[in-house]
Tab-separated table of N, CA and C in Angstrom:
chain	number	residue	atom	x	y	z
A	184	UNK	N	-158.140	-36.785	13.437
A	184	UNK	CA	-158.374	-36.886	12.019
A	184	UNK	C	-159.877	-36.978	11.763
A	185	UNK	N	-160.138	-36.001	10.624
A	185	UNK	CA	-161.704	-36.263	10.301
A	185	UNK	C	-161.873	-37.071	9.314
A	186	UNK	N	-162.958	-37.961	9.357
A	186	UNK	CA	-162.657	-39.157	8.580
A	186	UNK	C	-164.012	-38.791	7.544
A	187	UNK	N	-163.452	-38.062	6.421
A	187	UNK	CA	-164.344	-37.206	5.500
A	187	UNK	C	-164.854	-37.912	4.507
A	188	UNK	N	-164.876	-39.163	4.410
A	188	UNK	CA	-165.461	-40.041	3.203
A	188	UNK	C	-166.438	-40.995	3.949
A	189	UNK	N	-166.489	-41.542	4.866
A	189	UNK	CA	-167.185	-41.951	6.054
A	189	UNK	C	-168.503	-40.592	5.945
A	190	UNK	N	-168.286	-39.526	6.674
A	190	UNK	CA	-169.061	-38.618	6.627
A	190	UNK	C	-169.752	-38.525	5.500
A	191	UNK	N	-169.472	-38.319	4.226
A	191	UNK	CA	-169.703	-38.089	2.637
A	191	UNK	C	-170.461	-39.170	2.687
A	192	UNK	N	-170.193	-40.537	2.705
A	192	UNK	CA	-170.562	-41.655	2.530
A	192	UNK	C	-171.639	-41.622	3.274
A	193	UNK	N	-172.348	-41.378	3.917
A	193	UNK	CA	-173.232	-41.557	5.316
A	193	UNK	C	-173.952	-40.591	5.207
A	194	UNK	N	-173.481	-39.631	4.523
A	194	UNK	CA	-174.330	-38.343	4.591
A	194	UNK	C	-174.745	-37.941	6.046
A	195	UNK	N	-173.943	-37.537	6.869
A	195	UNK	CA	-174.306	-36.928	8.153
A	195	UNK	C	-174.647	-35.691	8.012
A	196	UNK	N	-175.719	-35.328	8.540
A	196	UNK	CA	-176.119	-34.198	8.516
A	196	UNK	C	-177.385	-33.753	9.825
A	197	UNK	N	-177.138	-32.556	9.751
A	197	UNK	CA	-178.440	-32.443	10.745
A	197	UNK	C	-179.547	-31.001	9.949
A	198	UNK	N	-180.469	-31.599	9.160
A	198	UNK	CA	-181.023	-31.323	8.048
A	198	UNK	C	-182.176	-30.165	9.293
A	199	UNK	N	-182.766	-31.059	10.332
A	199	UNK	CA	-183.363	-30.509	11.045
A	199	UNK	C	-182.977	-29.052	11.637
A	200	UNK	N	-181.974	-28.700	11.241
A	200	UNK	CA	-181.044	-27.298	11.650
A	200	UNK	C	-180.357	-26.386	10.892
A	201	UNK	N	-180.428	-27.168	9.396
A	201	UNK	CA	-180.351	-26.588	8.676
A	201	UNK	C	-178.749	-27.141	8.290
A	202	UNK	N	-178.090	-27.796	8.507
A	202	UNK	CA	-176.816	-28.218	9.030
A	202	UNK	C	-176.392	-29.574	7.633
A	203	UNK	N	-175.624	-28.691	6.970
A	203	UNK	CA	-174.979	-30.083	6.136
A	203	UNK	C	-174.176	-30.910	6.502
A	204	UNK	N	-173.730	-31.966	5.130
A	204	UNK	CA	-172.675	-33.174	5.337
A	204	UNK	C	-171.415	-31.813	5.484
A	205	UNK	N	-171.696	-30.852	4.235
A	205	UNK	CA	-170.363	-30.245	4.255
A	205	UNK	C	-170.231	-29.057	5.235
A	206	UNK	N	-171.270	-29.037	6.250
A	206	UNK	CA	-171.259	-27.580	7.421
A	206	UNK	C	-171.065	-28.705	8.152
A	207	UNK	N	-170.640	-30.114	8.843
A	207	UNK	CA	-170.109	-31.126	10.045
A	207	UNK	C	-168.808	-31.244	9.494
A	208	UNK	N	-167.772	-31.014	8.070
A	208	UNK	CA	-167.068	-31.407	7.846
A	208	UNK	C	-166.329	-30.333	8.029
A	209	UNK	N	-166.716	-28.912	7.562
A	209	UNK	CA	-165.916	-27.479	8.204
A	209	UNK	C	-166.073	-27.467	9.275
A	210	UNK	N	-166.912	-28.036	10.399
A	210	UNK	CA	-166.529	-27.635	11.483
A	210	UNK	C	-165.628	-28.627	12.108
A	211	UNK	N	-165.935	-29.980	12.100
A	211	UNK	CA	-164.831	-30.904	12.259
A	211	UNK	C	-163.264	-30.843	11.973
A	212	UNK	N	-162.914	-30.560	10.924
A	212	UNK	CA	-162.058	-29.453	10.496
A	212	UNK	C	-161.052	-28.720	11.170
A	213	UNK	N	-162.086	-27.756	11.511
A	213	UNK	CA	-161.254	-26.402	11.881
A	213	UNK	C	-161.050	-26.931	13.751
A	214	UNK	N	-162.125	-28.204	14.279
A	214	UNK	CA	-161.611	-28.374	15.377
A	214	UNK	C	-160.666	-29.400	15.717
A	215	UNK	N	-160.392	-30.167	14.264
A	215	UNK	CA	-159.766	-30.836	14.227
A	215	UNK	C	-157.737	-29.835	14.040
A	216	UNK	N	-158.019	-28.856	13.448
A	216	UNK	CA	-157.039	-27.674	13.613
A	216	UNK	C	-156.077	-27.131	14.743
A	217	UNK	N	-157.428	-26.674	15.432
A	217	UNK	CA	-157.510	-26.132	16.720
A	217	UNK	C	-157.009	-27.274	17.552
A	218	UNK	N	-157.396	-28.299	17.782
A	218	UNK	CA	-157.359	-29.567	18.785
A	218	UNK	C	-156.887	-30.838	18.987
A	219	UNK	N	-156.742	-31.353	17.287
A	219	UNK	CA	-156.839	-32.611	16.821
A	219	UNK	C	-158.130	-33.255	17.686
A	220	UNK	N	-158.504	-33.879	16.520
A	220	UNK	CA	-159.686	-34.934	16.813
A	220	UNK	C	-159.750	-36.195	15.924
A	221	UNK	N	-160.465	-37.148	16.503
A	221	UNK	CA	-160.620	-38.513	16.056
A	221	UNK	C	-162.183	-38.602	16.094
A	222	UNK	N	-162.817	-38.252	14.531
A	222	UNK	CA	-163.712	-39.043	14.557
A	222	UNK	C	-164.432	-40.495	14.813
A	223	UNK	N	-165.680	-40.443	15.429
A	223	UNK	CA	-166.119	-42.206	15.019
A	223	UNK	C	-167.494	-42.393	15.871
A	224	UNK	N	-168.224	-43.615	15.031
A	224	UNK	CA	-169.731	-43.805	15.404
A	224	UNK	C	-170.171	-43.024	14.317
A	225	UNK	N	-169.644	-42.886	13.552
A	225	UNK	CA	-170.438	-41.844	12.156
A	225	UNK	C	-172.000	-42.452	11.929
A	226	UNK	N	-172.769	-41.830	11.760
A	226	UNK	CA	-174.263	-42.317	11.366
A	226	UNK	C	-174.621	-41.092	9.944
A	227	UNK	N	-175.892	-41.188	9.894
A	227	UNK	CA	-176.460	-40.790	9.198
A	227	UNK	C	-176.816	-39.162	9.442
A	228	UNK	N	-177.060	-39.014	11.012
A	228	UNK	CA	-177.255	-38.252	11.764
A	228	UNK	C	-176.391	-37.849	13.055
A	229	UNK	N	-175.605	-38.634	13.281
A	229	UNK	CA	-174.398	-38.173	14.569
A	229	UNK	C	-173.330	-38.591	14.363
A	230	UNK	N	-171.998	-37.832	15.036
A	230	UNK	CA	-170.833	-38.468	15.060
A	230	UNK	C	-170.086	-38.218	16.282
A	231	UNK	N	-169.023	-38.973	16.963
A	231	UNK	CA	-168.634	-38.674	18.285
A	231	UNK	C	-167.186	-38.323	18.009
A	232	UNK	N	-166.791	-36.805	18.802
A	232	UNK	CA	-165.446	-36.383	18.321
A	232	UNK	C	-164.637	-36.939	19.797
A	233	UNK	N	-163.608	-37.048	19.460
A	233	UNK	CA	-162.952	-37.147	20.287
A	233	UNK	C	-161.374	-35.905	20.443
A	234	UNK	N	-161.528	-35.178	21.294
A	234	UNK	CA	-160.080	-34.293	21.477
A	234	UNK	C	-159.079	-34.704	21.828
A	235	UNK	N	-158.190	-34.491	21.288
A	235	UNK	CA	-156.651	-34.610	21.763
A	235	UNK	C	-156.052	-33.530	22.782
A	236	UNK	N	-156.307	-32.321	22.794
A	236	UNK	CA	-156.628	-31.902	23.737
A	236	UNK	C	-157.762	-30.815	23.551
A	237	UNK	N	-157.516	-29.899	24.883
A	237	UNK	CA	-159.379	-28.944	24.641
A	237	UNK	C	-158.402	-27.639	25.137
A	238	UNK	N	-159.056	-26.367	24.668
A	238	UNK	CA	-159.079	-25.162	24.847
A	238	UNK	C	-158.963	-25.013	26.859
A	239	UNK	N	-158.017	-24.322	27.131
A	239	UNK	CA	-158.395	-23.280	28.567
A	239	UNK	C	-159.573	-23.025	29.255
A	240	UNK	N	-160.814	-22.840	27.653
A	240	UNK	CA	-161.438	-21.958	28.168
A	240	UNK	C	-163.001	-23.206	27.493
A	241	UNK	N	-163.216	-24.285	28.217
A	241	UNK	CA	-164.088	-25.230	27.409
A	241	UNK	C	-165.404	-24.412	27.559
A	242	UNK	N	-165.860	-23.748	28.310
A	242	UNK	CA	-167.111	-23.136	28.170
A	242	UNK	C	-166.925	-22.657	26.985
A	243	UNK	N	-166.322	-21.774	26.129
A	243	UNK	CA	-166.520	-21.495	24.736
A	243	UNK	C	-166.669	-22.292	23.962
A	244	UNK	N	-166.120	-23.306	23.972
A	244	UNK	CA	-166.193	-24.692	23.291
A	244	UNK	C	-167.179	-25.361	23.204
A	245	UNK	N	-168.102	-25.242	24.713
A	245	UNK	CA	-169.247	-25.838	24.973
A	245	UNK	C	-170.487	-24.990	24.370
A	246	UNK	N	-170.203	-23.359	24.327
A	246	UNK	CA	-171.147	-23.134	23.415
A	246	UNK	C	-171.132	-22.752	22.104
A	247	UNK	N	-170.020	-23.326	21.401
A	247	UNK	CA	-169.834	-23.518	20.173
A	247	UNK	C	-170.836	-24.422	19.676
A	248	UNK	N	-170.139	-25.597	20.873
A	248	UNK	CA	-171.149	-26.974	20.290
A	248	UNK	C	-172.626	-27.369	20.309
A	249	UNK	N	-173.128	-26.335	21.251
A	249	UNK	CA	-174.585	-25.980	21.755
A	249	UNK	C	-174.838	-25.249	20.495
A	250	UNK	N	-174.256	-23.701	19.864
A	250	UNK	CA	-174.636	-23.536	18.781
A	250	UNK	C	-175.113	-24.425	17.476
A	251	UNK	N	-173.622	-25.589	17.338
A	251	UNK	CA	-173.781	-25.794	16.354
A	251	UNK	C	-174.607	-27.427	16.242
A	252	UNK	N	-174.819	-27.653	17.442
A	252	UNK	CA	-175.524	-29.146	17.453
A	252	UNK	C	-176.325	-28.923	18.737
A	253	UNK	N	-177.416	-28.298	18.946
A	253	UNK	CA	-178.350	-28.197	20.039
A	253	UNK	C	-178.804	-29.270	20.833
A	254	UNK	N	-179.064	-29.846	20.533
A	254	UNK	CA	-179.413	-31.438	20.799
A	254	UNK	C	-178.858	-32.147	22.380
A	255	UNK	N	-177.198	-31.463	21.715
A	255	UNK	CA	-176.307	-32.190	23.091
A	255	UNK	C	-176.279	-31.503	24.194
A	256	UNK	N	-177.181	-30.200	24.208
A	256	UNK	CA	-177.349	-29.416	25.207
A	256	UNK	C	-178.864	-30.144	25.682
A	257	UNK	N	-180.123	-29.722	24.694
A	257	UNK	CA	-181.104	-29.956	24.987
A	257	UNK	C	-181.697	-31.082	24.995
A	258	UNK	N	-181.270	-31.995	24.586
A	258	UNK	CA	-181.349	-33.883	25.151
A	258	UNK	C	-180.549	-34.366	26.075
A	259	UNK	N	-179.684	-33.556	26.628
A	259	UNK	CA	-178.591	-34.596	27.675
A	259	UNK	C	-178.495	-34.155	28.473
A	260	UNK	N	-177.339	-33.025	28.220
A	260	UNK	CA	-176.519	-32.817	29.340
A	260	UNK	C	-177.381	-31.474	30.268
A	261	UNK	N	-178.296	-30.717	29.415
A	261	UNK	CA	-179.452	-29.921	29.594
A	261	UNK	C	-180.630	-30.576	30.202
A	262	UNK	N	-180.738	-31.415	30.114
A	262	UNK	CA	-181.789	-32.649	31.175
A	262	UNK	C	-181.012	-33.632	32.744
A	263	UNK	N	-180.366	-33.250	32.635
A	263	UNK	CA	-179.355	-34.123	33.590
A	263	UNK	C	-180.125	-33.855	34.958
A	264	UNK	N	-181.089	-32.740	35.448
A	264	UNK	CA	-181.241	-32.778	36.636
A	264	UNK	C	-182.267	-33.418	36.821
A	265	UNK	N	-183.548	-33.484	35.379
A	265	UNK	CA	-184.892	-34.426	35.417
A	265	UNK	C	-184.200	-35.589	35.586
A	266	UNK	N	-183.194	-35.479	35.054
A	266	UNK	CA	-182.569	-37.661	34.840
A	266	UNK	C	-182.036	-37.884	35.915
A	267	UNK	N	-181.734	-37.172	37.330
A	267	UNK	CA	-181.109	-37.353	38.233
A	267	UNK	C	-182.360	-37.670	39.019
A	268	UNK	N	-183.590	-36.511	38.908
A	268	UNK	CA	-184.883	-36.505	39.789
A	268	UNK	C	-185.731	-38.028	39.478
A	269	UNK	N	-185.592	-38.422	38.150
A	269	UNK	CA	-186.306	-39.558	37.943
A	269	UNK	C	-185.214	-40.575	38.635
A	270	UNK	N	-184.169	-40.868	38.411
A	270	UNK	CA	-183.790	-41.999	38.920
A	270	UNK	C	-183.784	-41.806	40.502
A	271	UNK	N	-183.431	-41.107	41.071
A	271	UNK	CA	-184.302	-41.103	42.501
A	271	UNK	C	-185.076	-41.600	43.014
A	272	UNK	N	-186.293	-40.738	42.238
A	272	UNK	CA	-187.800	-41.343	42.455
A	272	UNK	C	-187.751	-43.148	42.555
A	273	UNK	N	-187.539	-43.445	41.412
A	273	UNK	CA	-187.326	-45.238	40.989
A	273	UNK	C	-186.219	-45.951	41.668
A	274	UNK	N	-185.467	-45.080	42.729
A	274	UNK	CA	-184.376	-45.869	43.739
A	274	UNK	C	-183.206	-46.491	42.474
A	275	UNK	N	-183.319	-46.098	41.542
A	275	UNK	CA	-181.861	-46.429	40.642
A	275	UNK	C	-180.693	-45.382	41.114
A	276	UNK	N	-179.706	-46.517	40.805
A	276	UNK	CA	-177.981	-45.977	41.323
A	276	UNK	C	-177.574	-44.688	40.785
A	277	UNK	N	-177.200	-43.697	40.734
A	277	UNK	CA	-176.898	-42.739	39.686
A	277	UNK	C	-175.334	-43.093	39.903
A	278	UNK	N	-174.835	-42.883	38.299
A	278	UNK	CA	-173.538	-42.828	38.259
A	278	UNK	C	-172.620	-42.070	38.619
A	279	UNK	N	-171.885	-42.303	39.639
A	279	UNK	CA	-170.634	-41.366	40.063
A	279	UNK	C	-170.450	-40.121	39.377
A	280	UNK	N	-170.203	-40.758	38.201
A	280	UNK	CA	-169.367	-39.692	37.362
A	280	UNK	C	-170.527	-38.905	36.391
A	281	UNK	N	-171.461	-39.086	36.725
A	281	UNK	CA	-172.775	-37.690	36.355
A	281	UNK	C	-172.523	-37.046	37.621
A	282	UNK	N	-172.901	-37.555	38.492
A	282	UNK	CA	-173.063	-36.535	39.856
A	282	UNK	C	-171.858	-35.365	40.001
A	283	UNK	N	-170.404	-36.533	39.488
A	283	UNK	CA	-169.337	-35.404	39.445
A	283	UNK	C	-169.723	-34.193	38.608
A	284	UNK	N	-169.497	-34.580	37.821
A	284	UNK	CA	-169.956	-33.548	36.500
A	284	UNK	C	-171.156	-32.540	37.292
A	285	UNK	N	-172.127	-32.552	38.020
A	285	UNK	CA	-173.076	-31.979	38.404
A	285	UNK	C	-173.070	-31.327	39.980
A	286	UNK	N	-171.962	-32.014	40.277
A	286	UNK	CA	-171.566	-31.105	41.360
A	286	UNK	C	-171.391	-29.535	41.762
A	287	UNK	N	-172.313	-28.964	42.377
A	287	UNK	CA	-172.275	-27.377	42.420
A	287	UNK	C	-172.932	-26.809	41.416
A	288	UNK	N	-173.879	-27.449	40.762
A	288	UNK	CA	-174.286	-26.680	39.264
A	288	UNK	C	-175.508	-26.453	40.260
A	289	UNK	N	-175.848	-24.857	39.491
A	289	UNK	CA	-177.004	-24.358	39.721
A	289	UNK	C	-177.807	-24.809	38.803
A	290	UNK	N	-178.826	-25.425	39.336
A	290	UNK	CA	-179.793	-26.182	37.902
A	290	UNK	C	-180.759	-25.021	37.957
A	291	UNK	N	-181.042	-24.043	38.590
A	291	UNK	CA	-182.239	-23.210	38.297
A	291	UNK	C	-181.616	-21.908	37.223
A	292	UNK	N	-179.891	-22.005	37.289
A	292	UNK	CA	-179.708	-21.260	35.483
A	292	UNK	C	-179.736	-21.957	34.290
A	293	UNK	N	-180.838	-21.386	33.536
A	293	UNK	CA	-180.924	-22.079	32.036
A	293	UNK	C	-180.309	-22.698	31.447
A	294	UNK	N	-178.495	-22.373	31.145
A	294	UNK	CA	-177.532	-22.461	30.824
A	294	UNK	C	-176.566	-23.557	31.881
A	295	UNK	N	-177.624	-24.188	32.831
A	295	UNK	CA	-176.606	-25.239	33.264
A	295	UNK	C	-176.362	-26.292	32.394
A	296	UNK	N	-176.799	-26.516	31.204
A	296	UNK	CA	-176.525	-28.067	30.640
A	296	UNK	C	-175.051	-27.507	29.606
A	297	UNK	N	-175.085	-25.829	29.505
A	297	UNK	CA	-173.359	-25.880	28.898
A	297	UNK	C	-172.429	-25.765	29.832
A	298	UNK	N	-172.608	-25.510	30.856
A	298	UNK	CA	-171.792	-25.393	32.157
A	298	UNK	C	-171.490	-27.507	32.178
A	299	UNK	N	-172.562	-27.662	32.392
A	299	UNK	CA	-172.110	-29.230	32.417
A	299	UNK	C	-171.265	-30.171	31.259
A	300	UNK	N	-171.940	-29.424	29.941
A	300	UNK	CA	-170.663	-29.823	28.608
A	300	UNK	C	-169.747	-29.551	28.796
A	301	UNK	N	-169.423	-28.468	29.328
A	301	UNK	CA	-167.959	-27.658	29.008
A	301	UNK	C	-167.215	-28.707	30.492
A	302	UNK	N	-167.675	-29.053	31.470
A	302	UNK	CA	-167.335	-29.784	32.297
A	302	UNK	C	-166.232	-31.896	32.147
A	303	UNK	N	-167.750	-31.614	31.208
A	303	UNK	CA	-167.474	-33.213	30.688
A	303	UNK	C	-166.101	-33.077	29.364
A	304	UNK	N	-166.513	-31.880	28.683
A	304	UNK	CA	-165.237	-31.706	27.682
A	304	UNK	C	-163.815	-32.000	28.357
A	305	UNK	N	-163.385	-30.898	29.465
A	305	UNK	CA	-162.424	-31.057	30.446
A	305	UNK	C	-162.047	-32.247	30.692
A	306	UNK	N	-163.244	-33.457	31.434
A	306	UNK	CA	-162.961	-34.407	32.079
A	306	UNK	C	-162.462	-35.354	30.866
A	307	UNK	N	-163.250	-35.435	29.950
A	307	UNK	CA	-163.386	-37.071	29.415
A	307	UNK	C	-162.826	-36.476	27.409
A	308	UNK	N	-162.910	-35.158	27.273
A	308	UNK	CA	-162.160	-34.909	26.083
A	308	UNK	C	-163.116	-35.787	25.237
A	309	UNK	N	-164.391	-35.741	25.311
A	309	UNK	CA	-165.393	-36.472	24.221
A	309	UNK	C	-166.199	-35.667	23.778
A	310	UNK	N	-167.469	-36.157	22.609
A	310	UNK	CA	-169.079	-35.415	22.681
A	310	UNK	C	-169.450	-36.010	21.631
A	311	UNK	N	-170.353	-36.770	21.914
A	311	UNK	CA	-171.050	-37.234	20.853
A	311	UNK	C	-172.491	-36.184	20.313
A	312	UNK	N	-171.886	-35.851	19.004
A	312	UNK	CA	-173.450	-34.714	18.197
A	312	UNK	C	-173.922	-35.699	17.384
A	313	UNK	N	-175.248	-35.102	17.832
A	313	UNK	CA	-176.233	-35.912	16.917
A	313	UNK	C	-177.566	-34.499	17.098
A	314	UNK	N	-178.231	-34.767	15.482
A	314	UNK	CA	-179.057	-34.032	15.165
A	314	UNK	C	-180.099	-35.087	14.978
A	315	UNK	N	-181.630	-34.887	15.686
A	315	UNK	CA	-182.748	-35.673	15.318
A	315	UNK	C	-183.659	-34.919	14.944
């Protein structure tokens, strides 16, 4: 369920992209259609969907969401191998379940951080978008 007065109320948007309250609420929507979803964490600027279930084919999914919220490619899951190289360096634990997720990824293709969304979609049926 998209929780569309929350959104309204909050004005989520990702202005930086050109991206309205009412372009997060059609797309929420139609994946809420496609998938069922449970919004929540609504901000001003992000919200975290949750799937009920996901598509066959989550790489499409993953660059849906890369289209439509860049961010979660190019702040996260698109950095995952600097965030693996730094915690190294500093002898911190890395978490299991990044490494899973990163298992076998070629980090020298561009496109590994949707290979790694579309991964985490599969596993954990989450994604938190946020536009800054």
């Amino acid at each position: 369920m998209v929780d569309i007065d929350t959104l309204r109320s909050r004005q989520t948007n990702g202005m930086n992209y050109d991206v309205s309250t009412e372009d997060i609420i059609s797309k929420l929507q139609t994946w809420d259609k496609a998938y069922g979803i449970q919004t929540e964490d609504i901000s001003d600027s992000a919200v975290t969907v949750r799937f009920k279930t996901v598509p066959e084919n989550t790489r499409a999914l993953a660059e849906e969401i890369k289209q439509f919220c860049p961010d979660v490619v190019s702040q996260n899951f698109g950095c995952l191998e600097e965030m693996i190289s730094m915690a190294e360096e500093m002898g911190e634990a890395i978490d299991p379940s990044v490494l899973e997720l990163c298992e076998g990824i070629d980090f020298d293709d561009e496109d590994y951080g949707v290979e790694i969304l579309a991964r985490s979609i599969t596993r954990d049926k989450v994604v938190a978008l946020w536009w800054d």
